[in-house]
Short mmCIF file of C-alpha atoms in Angstrom, two decimals:
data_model
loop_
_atom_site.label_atom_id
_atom_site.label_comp_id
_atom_site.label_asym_id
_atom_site.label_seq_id
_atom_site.Cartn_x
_atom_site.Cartn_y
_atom_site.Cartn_z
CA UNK A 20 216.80 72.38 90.70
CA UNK A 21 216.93 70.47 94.48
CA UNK A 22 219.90 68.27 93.31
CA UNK A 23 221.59 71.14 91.60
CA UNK A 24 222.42 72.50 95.07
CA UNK A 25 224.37 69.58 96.50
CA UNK A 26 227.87 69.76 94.74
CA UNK A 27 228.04 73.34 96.29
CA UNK A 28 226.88 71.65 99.84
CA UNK A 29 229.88 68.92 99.48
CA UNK A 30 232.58 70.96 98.01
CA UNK A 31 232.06 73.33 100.68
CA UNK A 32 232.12 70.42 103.19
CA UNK A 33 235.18 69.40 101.41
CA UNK A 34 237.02 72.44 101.44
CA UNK A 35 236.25 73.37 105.04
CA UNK A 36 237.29 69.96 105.99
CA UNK A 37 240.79 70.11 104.57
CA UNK A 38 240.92 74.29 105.60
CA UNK A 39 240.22 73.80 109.19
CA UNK A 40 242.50 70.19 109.30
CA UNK A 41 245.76 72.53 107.85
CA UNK A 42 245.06 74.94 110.37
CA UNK A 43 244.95 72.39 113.26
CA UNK A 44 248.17 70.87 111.55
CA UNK A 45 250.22 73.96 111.34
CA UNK A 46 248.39 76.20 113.81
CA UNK A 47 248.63 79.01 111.31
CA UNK A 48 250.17 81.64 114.03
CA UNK A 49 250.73 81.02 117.25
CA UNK A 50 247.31 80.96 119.57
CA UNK A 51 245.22 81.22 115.88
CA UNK A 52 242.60 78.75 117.33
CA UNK A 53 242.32 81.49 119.93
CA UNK A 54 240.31 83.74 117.63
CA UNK A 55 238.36 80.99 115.45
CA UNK A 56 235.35 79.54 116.00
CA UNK A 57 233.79 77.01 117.26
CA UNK A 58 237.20 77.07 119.08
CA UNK A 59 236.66 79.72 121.14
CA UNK A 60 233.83 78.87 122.54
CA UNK A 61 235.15 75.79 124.33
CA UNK A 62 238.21 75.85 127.17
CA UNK A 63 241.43 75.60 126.11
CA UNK A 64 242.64 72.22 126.22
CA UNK A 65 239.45 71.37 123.42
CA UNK A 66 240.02 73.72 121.12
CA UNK A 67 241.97 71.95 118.97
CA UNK A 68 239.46 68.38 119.35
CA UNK A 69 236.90 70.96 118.88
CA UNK A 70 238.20 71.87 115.35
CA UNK A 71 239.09 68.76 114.62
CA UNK A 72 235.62 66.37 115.52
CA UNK A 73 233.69 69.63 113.20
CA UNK A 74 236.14 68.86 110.10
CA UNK A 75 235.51 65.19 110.67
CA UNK A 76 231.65 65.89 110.76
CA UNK A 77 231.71 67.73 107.44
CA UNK A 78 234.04 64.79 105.73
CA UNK A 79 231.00 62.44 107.27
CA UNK A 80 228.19 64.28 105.59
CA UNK A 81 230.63 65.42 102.06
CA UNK A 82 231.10 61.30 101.78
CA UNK A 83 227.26 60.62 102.51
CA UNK A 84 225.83 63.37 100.28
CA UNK A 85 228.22 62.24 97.31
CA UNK A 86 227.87 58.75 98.05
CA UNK A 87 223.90 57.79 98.75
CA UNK A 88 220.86 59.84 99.10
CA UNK A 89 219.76 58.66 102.45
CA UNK A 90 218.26 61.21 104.65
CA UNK A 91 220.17 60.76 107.60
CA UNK A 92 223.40 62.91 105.39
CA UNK A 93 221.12 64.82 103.80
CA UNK A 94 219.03 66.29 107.48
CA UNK A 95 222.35 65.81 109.07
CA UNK A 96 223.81 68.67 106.62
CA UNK A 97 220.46 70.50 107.24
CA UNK A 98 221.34 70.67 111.26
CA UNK A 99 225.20 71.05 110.65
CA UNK A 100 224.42 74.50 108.88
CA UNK A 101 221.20 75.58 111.54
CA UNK A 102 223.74 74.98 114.27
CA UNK A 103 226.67 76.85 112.29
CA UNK A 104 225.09 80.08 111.82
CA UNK A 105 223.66 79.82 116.03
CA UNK A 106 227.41 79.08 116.75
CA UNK A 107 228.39 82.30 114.46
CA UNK A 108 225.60 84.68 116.43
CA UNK A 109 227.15 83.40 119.75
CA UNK A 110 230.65 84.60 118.55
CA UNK A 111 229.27 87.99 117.12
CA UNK A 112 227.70 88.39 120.45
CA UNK A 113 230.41 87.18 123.08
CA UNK A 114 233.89 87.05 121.32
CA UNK A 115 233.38 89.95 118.16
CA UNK A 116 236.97 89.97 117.30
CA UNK A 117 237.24 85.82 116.91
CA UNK A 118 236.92 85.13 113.41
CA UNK A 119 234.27 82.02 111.97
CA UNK A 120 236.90 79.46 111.55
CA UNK A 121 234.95 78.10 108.64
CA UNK A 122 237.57 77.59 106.57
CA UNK A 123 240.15 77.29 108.96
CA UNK A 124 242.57 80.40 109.70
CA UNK A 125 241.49 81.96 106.21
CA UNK A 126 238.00 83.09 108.20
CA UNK A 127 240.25 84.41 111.04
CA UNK A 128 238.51 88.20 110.28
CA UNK A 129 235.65 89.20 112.82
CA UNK A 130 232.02 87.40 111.74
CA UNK A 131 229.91 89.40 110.34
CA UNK A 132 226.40 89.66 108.77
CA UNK A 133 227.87 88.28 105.42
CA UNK A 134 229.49 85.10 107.09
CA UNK A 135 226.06 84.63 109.04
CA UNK A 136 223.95 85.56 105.99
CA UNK A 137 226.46 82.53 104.31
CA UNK A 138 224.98 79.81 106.81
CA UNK A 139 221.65 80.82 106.71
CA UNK A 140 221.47 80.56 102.51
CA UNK A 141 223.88 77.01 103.45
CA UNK A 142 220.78 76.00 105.67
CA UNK A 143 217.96 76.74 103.58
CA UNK A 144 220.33 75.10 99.85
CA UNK A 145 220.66 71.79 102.44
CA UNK A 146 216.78 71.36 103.58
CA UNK A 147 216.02 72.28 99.78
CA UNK A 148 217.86 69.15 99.00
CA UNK A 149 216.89 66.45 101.61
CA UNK A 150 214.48 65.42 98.85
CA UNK A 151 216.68 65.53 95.94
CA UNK A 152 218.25 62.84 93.86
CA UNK A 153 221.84 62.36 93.26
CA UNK A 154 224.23 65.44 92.96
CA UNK A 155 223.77 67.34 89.44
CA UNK A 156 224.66 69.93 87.86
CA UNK A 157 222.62 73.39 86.04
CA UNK A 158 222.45 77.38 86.04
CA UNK A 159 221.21 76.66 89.44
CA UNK A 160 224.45 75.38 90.75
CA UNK A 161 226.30 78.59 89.15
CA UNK A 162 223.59 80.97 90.50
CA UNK A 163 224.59 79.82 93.99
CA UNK A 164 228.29 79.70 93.47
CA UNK A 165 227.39 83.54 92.86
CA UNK A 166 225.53 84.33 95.95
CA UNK A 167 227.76 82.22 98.38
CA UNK A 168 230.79 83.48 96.45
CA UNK A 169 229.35 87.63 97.35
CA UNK A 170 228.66 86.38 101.47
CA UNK A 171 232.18 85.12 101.68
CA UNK A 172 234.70 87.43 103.08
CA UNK A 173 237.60 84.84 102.69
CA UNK A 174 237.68 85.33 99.18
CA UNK A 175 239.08 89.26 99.79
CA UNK A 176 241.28 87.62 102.70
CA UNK A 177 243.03 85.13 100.38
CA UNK A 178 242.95 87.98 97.86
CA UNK A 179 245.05 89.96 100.24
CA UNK A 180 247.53 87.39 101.41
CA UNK A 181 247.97 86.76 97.65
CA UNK A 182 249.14 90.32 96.93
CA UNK A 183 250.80 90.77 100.36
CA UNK A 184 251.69 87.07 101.21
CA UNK A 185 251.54 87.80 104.39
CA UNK A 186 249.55 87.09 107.52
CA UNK A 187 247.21 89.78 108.55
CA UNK A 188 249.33 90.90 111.69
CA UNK A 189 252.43 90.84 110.19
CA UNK A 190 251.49 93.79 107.15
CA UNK A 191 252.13 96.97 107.53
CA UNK A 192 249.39 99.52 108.21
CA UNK A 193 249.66 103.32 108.64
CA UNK A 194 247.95 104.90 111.77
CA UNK A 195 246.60 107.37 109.49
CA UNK A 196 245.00 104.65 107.26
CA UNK A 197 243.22 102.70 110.12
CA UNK A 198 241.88 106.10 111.26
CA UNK A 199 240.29 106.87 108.02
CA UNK A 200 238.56 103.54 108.00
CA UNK A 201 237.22 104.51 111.30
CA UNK A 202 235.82 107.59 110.70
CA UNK A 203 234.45 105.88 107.79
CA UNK A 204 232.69 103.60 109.84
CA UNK A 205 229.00 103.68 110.61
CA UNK A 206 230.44 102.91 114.55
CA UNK A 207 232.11 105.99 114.32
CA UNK A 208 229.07 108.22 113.12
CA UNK A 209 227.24 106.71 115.98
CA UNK A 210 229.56 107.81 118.97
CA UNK A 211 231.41 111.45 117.41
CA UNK A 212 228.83 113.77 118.93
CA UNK A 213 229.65 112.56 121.93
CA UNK A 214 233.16 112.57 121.55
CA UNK A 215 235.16 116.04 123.06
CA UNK A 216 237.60 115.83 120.35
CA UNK A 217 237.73 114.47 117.06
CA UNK A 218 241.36 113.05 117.30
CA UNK A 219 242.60 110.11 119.23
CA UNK A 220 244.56 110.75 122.05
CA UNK A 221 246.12 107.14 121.81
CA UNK A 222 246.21 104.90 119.89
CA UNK A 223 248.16 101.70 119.42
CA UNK A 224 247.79 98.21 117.29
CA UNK A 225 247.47 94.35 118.17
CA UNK A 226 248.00 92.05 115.79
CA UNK A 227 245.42 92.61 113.07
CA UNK A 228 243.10 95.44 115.42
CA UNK A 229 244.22 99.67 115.52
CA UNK A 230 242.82 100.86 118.73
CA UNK A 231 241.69 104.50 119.02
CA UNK A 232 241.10 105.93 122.63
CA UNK A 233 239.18 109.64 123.14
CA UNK A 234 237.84 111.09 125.61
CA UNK A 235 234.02 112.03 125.95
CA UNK A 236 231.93 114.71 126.96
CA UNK A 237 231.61 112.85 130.39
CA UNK A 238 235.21 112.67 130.84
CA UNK A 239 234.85 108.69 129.44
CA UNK A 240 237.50 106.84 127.89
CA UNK A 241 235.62 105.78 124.37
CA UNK A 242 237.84 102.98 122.87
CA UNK A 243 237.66 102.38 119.07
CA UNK A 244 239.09 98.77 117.47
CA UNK A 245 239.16 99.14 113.58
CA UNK A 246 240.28 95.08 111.66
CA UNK A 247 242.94 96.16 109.49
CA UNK A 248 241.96 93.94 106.63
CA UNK A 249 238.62 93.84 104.27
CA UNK A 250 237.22 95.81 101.59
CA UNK A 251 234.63 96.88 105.15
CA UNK A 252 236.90 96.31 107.98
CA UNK A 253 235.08 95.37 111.43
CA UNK A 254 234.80 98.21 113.57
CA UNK A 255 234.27 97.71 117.69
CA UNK A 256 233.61 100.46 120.01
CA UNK A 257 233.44 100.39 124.57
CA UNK A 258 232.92 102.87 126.62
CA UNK A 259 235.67 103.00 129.28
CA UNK A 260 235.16 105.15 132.55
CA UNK A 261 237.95 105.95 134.38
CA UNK A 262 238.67 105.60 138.35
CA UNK A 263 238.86 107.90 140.77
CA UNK A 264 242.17 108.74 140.56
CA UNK A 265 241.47 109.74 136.87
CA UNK A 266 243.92 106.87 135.67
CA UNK A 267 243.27 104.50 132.79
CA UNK A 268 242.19 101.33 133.89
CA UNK A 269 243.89 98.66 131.22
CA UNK A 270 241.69 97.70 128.00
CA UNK A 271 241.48 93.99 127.42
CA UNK A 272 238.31 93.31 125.59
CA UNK A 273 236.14 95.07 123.34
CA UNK A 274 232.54 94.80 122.87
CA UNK A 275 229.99 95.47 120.27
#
C-alpha cells in the first residue's frame, strides 16, 4: 500500500516539472506568470527564477523518489507538498484571482478548495511513503489517480481549451451567461438582500473575469468578478464606497 503511492508522487513531479518549464519557455500570454503562483508572490524581476528553481525542485525529488529510497527525497517531497498547499492559502488569501501555477499556465484559474484539498491529500500520499520501498504498483495507485484526478480543476481547463482551443481570455462569453453564473453563485446569495436592485448597472470583462457593479442599500458600489471558465466558476465580491462627490473611484483589485 505505502509504495503504491509513489508513481502518482513522481509523475506528478514529472508533469509539473515539464508544465511549469513550457510556460516559463513560451510565457503562455503575455504577463501569465502575473497570475500564477508561487510567481506572484515574489517581485517582478523573480518571477520567472521563481518558477523555474520550483520545477527544478520537483525534477530533484521525481529523480530521487524513482531512483533510491533514501529519506532525504522521500521527507523532501513530504515538505515540498506542506509548503505547496501554505503557498496556495497565501494566494487564496492575498491574490484570489492568481491561479496555482501547478502545472504551469494550465492552473491559471483562481485556487480554490479543490486545488488546496489536492496538496493536502499530495502531503499526507508523500509522508505515507517516506517508509516505503521502491515505487509499485496496485488498486491503491488507481484509487488515488481517482481522488487527485476529482481535486484537479485543470483537467476541465484542458477539457475546455480542447473543445475551444483557445486561451481562456480570448473565448467568447455572453454578458448574459456570466450573469447567470453569478446569480448562481453562493457569493451572490450572500450580498442580494442588500443589493437595491437586482440588475447590474455596469458591467464590463478582463481577460478571463465579468465584472458586475450595483449599487446598495447604502448607496455602495458592490462589485461582482465571476471566472468565465469551470464547471463552478470563481466568484469575488468588494464593497466599493463612493466619494464625496458621488463619483466612482476606479476598481483595481478584488477581494474575497
Amino acid at each position: 500500500m505505502l509504495e503504491s503511492q509513489l508513481p502518482i508522487l513522481i509523475v506528478l513531479l514529472v508533469l509539473g516539472t515539464f508544465a511549469k518549464l513550457a510556460t516559463v519557455h513560451s510565457e503562455g500570454e503575455p504577463g501569465a506568470l502575473t497570475r500564477l503562483g508561487p510567481a506572484v508572490l515574489v517581485p517582478g524581476p523573480l518571477r520567472t527564477p521563481a518558477m523555474i528553481s520550483c520545477a527544478v525542485g520537483e525534477l530533484v525529488l521525481a529523480t530521487g523518489l524513482l531512483l533510491t529510497t533514501h529519506p532525504l527525497f522521500r521527507w523532501g517531497t513530504v515538505v515540498f507538498f506542506a509548503l505547496s498547499t501554505y503557498v496556495l492559502l497565501e494566494l487564496r488569501r492575498r491574490r484570489p484571482d492568481a491561479g496555482c501555477g501547478c502545472f504551469g499556465e494550465v492552473s491559471s484559474a483562481p485556487v480554490g478548495l479543490r486545488s488546496i484539498g489536492r496538496t493536502v491529500v499530495l502531503t499526507g500520499m508523500a509522508l505515507m511513503s517516506v517508509w516505503a520501498p521502491a515505487p509499485g504498483l496496485s488498486w491503491w495507485t488507481l484509487a488515488g489517480v481517482v481522488v487527485l484526478a476529482a481535486l484537479s480543476p485543470e483537467l476541465e481547463e484542458a477539457v475546455d481549451r480542447l473543445r475551444y482551443r483557445a486561451p481562456c481570455e480570448q473565448r467568447p462569453a455572453a454578458e448574459s451567461v456570466g450573469l447567470a453564473r453569478l446569480k448562481a453563485s453562493a457569493t451572490w446569495r450572500s450580498y442580494v438582500d442588500q443589493l437595491a436592485a437586482a440588475e447590474p448597472y455596469d458591467s464590463w470583462r478582463e481577460m478571463c473575469w465579468r465584472f458586475f457593479v450595483f449599487e446598495n442599500r447604502d448607496k455602495d458600489d458592490v462589485v461582482f468578478a465571476v471566472y468565465l471558465t469551470g464547471r463552478h466558476p470563481a466568484v469575488r465580491v468588494a464593497v466599493v464606497g463612493r466619494d464625496d462627490s458621488g463619483s466612482m473611484p476606479e476598481y483595481t483589485a478584488v477581494s474575497a
